[in-house]
PDB file of C-alpha atoms in Angstrom:
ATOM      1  CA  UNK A  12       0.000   0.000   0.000  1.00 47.00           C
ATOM      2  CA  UNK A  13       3.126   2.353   0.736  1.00 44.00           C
ATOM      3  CA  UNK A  14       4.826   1.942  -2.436  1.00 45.00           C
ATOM      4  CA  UNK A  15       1.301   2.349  -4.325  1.00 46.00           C
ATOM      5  CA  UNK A  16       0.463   5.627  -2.810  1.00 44.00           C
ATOM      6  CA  UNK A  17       3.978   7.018  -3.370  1.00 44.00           C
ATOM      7  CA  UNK A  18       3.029   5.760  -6.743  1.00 39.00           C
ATOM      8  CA  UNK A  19       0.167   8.220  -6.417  1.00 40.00           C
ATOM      9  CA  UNK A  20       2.088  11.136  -5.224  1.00 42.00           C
ATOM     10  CA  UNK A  21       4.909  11.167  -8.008  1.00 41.00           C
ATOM     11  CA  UNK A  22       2.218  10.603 -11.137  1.00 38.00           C
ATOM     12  CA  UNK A  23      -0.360  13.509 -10.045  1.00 37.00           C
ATOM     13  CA  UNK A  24       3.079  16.020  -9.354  1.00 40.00           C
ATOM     14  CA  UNK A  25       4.517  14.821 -12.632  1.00 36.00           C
ATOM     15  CA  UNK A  26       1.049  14.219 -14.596  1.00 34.00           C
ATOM     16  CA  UNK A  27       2.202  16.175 -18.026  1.00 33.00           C
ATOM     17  CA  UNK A  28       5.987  16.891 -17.037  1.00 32.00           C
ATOM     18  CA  UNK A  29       7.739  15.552 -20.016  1.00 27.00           C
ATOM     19  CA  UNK A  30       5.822  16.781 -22.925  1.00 29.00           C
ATOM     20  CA  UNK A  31       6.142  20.881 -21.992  1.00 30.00           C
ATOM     21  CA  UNK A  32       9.153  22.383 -22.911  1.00 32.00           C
ATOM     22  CA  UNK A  33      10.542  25.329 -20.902  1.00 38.00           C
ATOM     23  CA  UNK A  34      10.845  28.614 -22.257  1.00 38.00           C
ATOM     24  CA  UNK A  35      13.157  30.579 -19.890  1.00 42.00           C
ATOM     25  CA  UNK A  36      14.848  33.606 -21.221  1.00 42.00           C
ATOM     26  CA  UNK A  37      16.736  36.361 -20.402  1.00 46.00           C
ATOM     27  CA  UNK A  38      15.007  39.834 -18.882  1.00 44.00           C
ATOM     28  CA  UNK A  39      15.380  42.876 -20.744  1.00 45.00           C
ATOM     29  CA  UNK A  40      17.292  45.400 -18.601  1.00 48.00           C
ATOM     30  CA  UNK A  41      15.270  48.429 -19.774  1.00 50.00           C
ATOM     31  CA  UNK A  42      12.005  47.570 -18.685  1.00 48.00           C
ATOM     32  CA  UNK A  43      11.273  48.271 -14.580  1.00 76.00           C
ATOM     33  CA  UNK A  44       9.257  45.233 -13.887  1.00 88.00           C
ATOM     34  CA  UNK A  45       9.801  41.288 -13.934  1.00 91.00           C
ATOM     35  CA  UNK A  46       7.629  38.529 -13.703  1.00 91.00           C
ATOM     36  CA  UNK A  47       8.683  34.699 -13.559  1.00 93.00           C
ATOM     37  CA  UNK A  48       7.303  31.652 -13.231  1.00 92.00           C
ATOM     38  CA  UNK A  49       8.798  28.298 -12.796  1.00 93.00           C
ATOM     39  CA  UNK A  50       7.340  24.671 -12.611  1.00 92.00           C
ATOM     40  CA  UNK A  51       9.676  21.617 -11.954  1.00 93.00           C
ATOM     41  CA  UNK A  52      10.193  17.992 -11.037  1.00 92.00           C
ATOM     42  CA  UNK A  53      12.357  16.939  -8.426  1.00 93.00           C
ATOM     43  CA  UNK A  54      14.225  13.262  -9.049  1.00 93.00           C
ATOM     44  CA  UNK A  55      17.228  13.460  -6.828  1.00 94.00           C
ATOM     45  CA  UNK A  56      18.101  14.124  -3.139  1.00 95.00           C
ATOM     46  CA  UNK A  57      22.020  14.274  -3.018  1.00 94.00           C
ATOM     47  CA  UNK A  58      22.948  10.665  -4.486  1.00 92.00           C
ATOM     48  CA  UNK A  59      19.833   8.983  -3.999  1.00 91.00           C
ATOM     49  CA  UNK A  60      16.506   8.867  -6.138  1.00 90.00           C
ATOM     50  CA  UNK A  61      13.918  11.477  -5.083  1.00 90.00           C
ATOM     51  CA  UNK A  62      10.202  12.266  -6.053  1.00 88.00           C
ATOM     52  CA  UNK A  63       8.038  15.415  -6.137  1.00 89.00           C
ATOM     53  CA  UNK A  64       7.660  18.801  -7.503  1.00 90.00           C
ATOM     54  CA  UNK A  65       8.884  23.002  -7.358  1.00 94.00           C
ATOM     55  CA  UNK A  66       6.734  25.905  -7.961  1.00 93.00           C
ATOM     56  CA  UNK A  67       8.458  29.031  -7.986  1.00 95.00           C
ATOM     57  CA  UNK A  68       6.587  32.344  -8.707  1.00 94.00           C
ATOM     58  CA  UNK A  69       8.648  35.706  -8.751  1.00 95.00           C
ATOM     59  CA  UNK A  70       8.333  39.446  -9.187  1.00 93.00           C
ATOM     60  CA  UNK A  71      10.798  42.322  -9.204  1.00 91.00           C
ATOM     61  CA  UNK A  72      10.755  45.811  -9.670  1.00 89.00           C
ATOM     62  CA  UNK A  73      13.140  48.443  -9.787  1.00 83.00           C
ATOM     63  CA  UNK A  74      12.212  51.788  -9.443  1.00 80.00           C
ATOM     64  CA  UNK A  75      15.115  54.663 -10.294  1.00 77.00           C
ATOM     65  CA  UNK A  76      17.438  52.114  -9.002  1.00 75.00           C
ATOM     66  CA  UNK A  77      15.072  51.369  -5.387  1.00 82.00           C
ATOM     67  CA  UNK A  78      14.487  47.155  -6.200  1.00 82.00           C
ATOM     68  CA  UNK A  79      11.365  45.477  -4.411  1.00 89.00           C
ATOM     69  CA  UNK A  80      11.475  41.470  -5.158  1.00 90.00           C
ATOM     70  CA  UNK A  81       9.278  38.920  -4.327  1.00 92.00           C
ATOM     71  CA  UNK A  82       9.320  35.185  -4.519  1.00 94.00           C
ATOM     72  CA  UNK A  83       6.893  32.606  -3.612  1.00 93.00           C
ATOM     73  CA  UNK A  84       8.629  29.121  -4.112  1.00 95.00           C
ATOM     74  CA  UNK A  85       7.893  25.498  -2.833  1.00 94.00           C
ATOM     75  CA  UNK A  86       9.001  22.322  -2.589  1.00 95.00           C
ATOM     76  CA  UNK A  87       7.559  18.969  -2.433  1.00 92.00           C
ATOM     77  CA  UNK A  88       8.998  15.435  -2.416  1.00 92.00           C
ATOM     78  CA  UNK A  89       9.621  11.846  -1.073  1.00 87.00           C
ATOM     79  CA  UNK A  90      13.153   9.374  -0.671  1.00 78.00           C
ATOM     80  CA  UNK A  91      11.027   6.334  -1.091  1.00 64.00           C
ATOM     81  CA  UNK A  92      12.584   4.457  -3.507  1.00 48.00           C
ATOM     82  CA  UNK A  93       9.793   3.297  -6.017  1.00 41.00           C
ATOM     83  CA  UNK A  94       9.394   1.523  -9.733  1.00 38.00           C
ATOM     84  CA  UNK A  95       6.593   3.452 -11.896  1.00 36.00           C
ATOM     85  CA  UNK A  96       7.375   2.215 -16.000  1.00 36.00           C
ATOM     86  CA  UNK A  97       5.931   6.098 -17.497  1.00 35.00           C
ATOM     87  CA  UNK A  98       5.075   8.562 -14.936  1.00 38.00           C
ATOM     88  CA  UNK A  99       4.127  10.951 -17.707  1.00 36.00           C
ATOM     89  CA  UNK A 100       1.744   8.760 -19.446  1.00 30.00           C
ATOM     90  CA  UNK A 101       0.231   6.363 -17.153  1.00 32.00           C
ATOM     91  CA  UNK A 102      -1.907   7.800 -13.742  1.00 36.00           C
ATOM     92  CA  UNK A 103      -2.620   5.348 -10.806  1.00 41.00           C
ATOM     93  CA  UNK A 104      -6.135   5.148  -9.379  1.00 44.00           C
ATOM     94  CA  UNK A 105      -6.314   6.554  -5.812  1.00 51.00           C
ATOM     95  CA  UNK A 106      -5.860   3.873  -3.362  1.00 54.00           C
ATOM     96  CA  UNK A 107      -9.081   2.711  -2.145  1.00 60.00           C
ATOM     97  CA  UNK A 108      -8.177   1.992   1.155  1.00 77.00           C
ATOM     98  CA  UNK A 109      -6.531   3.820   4.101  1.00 84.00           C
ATOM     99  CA  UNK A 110      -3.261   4.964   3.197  1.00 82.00           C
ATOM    100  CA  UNK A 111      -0.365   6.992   5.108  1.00 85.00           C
ATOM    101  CA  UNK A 112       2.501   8.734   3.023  1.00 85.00           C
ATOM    102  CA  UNK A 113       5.629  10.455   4.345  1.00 89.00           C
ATOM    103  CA  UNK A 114       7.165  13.393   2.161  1.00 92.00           C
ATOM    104  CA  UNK A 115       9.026  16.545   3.009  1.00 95.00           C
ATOM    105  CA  UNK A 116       8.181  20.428   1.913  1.00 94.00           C
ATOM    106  CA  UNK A 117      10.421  23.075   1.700  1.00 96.00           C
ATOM    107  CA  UNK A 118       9.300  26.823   1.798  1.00 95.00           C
ATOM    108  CA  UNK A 119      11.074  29.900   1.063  1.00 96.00           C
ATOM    109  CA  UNK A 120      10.688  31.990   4.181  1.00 95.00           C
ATOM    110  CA  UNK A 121      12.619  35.007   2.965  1.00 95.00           C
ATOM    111  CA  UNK A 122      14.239  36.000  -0.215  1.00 95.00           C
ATOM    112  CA  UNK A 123      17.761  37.740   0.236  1.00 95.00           C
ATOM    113  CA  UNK A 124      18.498  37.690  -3.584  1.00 95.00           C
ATOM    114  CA  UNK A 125      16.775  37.200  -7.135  1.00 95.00           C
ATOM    115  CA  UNK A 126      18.874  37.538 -10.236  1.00 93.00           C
ATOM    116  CA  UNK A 127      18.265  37.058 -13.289  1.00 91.00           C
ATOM    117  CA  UNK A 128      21.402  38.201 -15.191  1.00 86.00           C
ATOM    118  CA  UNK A 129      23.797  35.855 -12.841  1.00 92.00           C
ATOM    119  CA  UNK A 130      26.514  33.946 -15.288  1.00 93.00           C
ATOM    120  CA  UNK A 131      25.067  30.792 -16.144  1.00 93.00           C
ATOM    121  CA  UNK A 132      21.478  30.918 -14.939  1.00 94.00           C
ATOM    122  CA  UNK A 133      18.219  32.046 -16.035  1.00 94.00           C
ATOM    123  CA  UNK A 134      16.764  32.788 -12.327  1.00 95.00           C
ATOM    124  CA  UNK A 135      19.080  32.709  -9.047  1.00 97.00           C
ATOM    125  CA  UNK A 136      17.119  33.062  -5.792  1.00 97.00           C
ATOM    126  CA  UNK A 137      18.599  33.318  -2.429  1.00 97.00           C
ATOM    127  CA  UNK A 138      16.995  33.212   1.345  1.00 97.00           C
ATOM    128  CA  UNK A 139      16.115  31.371   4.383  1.00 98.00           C
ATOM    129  CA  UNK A 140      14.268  28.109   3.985  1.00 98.00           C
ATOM    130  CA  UNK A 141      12.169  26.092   6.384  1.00 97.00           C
ATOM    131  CA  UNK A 142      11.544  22.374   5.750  1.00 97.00           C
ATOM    132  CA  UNK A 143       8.917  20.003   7.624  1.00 96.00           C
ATOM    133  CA  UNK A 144       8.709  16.093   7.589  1.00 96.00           C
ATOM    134  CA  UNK A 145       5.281  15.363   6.996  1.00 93.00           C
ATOM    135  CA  UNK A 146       3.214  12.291   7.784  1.00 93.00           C
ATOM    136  CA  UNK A 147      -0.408  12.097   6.365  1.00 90.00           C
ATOM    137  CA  UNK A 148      -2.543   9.385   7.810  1.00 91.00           C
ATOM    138  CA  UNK A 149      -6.218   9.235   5.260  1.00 89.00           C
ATOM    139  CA  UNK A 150      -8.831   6.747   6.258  1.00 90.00           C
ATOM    140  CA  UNK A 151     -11.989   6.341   4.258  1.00 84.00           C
ATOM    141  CA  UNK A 152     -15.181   5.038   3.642  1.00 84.00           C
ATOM    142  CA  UNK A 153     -16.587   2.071   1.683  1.00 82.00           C
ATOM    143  CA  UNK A 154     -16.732   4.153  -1.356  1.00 77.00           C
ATOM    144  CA  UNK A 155     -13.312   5.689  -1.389  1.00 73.00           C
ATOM    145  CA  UNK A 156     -14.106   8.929  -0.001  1.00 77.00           C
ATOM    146  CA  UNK A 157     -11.851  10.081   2.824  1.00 80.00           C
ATOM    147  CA  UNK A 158     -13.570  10.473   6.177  1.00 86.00           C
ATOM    148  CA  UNK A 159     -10.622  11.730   8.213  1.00 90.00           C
ATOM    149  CA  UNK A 160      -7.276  12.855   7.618  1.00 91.00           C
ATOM    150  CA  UNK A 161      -4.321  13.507  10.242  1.00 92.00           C
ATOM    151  CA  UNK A 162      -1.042  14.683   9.630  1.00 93.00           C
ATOM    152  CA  UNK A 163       1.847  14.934  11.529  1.00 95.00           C
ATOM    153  CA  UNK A 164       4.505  17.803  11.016  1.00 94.00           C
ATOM    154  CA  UNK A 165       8.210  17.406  12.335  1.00 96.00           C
ATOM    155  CA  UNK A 166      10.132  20.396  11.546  1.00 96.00           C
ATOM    156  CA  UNK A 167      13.890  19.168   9.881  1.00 97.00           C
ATOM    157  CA  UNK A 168      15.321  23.358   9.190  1.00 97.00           C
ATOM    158  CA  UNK A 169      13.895  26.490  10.357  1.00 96.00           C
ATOM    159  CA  UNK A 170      14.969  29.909   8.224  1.00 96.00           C
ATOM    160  CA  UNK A 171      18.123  27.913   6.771  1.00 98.00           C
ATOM    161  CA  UNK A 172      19.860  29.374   4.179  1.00 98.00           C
ATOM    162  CA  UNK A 173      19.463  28.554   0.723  1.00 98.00           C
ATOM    163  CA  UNK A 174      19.745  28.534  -2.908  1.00 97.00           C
ATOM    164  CA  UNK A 175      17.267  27.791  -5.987  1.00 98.00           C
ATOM    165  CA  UNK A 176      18.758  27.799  -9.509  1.00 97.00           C
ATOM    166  CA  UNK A 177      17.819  27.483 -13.024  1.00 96.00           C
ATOM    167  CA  UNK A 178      20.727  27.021 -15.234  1.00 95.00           C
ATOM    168  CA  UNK A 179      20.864  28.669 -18.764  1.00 90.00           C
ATOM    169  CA  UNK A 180      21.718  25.728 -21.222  1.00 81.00           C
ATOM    170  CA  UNK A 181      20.874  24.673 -24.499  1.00 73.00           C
ATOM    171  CA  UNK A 182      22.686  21.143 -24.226  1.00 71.00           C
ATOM    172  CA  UNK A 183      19.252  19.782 -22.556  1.00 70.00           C
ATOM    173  CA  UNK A 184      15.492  19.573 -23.612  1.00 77.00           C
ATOM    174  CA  UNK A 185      14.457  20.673 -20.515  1.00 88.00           C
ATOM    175  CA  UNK A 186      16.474  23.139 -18.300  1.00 93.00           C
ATOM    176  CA  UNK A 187      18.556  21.391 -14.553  1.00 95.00           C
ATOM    177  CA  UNK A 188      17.437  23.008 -11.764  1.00 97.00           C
ATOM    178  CA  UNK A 189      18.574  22.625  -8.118  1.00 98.00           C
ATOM    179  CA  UNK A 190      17.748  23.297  -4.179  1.00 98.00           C
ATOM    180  CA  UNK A 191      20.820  23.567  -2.147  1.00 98.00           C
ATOM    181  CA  UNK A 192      19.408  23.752   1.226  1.00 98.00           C
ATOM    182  CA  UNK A 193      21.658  24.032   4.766  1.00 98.00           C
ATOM    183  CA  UNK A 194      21.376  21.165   6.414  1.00 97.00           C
ATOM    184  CA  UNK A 195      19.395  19.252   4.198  1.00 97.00           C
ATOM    185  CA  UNK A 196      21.615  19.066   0.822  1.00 97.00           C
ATOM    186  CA  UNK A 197      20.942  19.421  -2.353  1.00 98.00           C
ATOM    187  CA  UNK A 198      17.573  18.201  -4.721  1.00 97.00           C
ATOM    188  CA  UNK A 199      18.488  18.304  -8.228  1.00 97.00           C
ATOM    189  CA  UNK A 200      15.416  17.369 -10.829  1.00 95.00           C
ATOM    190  CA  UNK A 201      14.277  20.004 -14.290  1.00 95.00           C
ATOM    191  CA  UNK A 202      12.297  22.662 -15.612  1.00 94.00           C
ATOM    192  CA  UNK A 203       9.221  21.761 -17.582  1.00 91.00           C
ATOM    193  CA  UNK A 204       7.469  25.512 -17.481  1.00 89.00           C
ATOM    194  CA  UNK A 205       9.115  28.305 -16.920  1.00 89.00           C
ATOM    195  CA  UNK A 206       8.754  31.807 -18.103  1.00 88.00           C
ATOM    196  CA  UNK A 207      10.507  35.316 -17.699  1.00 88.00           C
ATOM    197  CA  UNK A 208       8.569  38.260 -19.016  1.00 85.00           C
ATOM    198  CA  UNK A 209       7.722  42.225 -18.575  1.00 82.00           C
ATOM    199  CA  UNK A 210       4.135  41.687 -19.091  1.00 82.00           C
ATOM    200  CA  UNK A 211       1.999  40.708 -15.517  1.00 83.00           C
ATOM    201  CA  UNK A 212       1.695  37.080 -14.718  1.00 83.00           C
ATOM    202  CA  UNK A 213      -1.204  35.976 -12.755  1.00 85.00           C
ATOM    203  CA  UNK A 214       0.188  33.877  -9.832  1.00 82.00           C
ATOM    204  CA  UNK A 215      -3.182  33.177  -8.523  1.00 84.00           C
ATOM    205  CA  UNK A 216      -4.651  32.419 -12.236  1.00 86.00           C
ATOM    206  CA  UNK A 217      -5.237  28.930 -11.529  1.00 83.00           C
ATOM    207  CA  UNK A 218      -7.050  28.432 -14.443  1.00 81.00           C
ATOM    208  CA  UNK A 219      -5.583  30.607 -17.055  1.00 80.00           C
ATOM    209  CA  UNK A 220      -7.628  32.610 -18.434  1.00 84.00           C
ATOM    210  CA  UNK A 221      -5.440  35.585 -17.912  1.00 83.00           C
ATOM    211  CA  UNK A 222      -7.654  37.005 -14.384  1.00 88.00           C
ATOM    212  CA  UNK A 223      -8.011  36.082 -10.959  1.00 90.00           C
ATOM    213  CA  UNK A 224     -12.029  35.363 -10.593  1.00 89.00           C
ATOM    214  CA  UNK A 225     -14.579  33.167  -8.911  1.00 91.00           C
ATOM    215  CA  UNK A 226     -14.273  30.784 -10.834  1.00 91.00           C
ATOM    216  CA  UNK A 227     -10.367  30.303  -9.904  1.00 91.00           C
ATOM    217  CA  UNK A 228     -11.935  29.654  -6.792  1.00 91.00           C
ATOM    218  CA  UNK A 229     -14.731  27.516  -7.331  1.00 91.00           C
ATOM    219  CA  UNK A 230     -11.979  25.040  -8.737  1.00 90.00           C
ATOM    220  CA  UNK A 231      -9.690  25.806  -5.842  1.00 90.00           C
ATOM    221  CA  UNK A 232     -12.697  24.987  -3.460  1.00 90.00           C
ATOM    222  CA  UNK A 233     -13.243  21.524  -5.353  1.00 89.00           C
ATOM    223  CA  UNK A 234      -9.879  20.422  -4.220  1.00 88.00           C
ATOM    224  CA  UNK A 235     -10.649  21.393  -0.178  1.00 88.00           C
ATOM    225  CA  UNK A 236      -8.508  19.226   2.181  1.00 86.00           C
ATOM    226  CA  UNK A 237      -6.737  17.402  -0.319  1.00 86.00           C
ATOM    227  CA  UNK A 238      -3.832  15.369   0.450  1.00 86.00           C
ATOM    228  CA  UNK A 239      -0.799  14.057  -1.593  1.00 82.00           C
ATOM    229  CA  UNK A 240      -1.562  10.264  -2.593  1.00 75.00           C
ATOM    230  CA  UNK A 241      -5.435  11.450  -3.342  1.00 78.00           C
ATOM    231  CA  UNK A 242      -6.343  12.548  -7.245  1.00 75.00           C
ATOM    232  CA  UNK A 243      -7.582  16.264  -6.415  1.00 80.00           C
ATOM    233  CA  UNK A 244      -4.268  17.453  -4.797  1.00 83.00           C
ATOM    234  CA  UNK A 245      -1.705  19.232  -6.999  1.00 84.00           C
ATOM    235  CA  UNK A 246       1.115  21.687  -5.753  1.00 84.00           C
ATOM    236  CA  UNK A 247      -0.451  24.098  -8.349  1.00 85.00           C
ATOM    237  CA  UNK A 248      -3.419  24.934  -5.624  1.00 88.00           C
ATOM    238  CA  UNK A 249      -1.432  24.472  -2.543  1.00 88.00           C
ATOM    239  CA  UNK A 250      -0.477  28.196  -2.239  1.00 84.00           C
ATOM    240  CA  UNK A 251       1.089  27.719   1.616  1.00 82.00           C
ATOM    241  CA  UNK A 252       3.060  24.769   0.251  1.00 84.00           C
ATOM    242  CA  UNK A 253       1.660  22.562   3.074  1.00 83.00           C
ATOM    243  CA  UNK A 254       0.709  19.039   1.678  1.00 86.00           C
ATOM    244  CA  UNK A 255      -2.657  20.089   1.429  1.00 89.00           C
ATOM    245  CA  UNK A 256      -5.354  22.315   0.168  1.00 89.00           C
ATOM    246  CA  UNK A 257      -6.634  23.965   2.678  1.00 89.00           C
ATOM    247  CA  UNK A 258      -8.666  27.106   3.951  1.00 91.00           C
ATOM    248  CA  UNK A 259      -5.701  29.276   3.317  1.00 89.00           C
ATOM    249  CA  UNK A 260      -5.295  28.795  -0.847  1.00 88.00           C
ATOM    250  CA  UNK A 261      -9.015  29.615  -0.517  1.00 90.00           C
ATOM    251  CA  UNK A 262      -8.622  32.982   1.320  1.00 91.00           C
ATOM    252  CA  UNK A 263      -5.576  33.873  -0.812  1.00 88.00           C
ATOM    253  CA  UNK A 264      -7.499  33.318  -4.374  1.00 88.00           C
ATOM    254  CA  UNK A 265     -10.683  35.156  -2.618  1.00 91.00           C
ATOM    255  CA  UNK A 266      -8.178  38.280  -1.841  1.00 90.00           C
ATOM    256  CA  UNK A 267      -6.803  38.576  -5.048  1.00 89.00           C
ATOM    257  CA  UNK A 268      -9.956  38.429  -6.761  1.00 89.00           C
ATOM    258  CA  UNK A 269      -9.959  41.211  -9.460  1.00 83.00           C
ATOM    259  CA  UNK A 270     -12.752  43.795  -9.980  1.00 66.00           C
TER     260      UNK A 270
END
């Protein structure tokens, strides 16, 4: 039941991964304001296999040389060691028993540095990271449905410091990134969205349709209180970076609501 649920996990992070190929490029200088956006899979922890996902969403400005940056970027995976033939193609059914599943999160706490001109790299980011051990225990019902979930948080780093990094090469289809984290090492994996522009990006535009509305929270609100290892989670609504969907993506869509 472990290894199937893992099984779970790594498909619905990776669902779509290898087909998208990044577009990363190089901000123009002359414009004041930069938005970026990065989505990635993770697949190693140091020397040993890893599993999970990285959202990263940035913006800078500079104003007459006075720079305000911010950076939203999380980090999701698991060191189980587990044997899936095409996680791009093929989906798992949610298990339709109880299931527990271990994985780790890292969050970026505070951002000391975003570049995008570094040697080397598309986007460098800097700061203090915190990462949590996570335990999720879901038991259901006859039909599937969960009917209680418990989770179990054990920090592992508070406000460590850190670096994400996207490297600028042409030698790969899809673009190495890493997370070198103080006392956790580092989680290497690749870019499979990413984008670095002068026009606004909608971080909370979970449905892309260019606006922040109701209805990018009717679809957040479909996805309440799910977990990793069941179908309706996806790092892509967890805003907190948690391991679950919870009242606080809701209250962050409903506050950025436009008009």
């Amino acid at each position: 039941m472990r290894k199937n649920t893992t099984l779970v996990l790594l498909a619905i992070l990776t669902i779509g991964s290898f087909s998208i190929i990044p577009s990363l490029a190089n901000a123009d200088t002359q414009f004041d304001r930069t938005w970026a956006r990065t989505r990635g899979v993770i697949n190693r922890w140091e020397d040993n296999p890893a599993f999970g996902n990285l959202r990263a969403d940035v913006f800078v400005t500079n104003n007459n040389g006075t720079v305000h940056e911010w950076a939203r970027v999380f980090a999701m995976w698991t060191n189980e060691n587990v044997e899936m033939d095409d996680p791009g193609i093929t989906l798992p059914l949610p298990p339709k028993g109880n299931f527990t599943i271990q994985f780790y999160t890292a969050r970026l706490t505070n951002s000391t540095e975003i570049r995008f001109d570094l040697p080397g790299y598309d986007l460098y980011i800097a700061g203090n990271w915190t990462v949590t051990n996570t335990t999720t225990t879901v038991t259901v019902d006859e039909f599937g449905h969960p009917v209680s979930i418990t989770r179990t948080l054990e920090p592992v780093v508070t406000d460590a410091h850190g670096n994400f990094t996207v490297a600028n090469t042409t030698t790969t289809m899809h673009k190495p990134l890493e997370l070198a984290i103080d006392g956790i090492g580092t989680l290497k994996g690749f870019v499979y969205m990413g984008m670095i522009r002068h026009i606004e990006i909608k971080f909370f535009d979970v449905d892309g349709d260019g606006k922040v509305d109701i209805r990018d929270l009717v679809k957040t609100a479909k996805r309440y209180k799910a977990v990793p290892g069941m179908r309706g989670y996806s790092l892509d609504f967890d805003f907190n970076g948690e391991g679950m969907i919870d009242i606080g993506a809701l209250t962050t869509i409903a506050a950025n609501i436009e008009g």
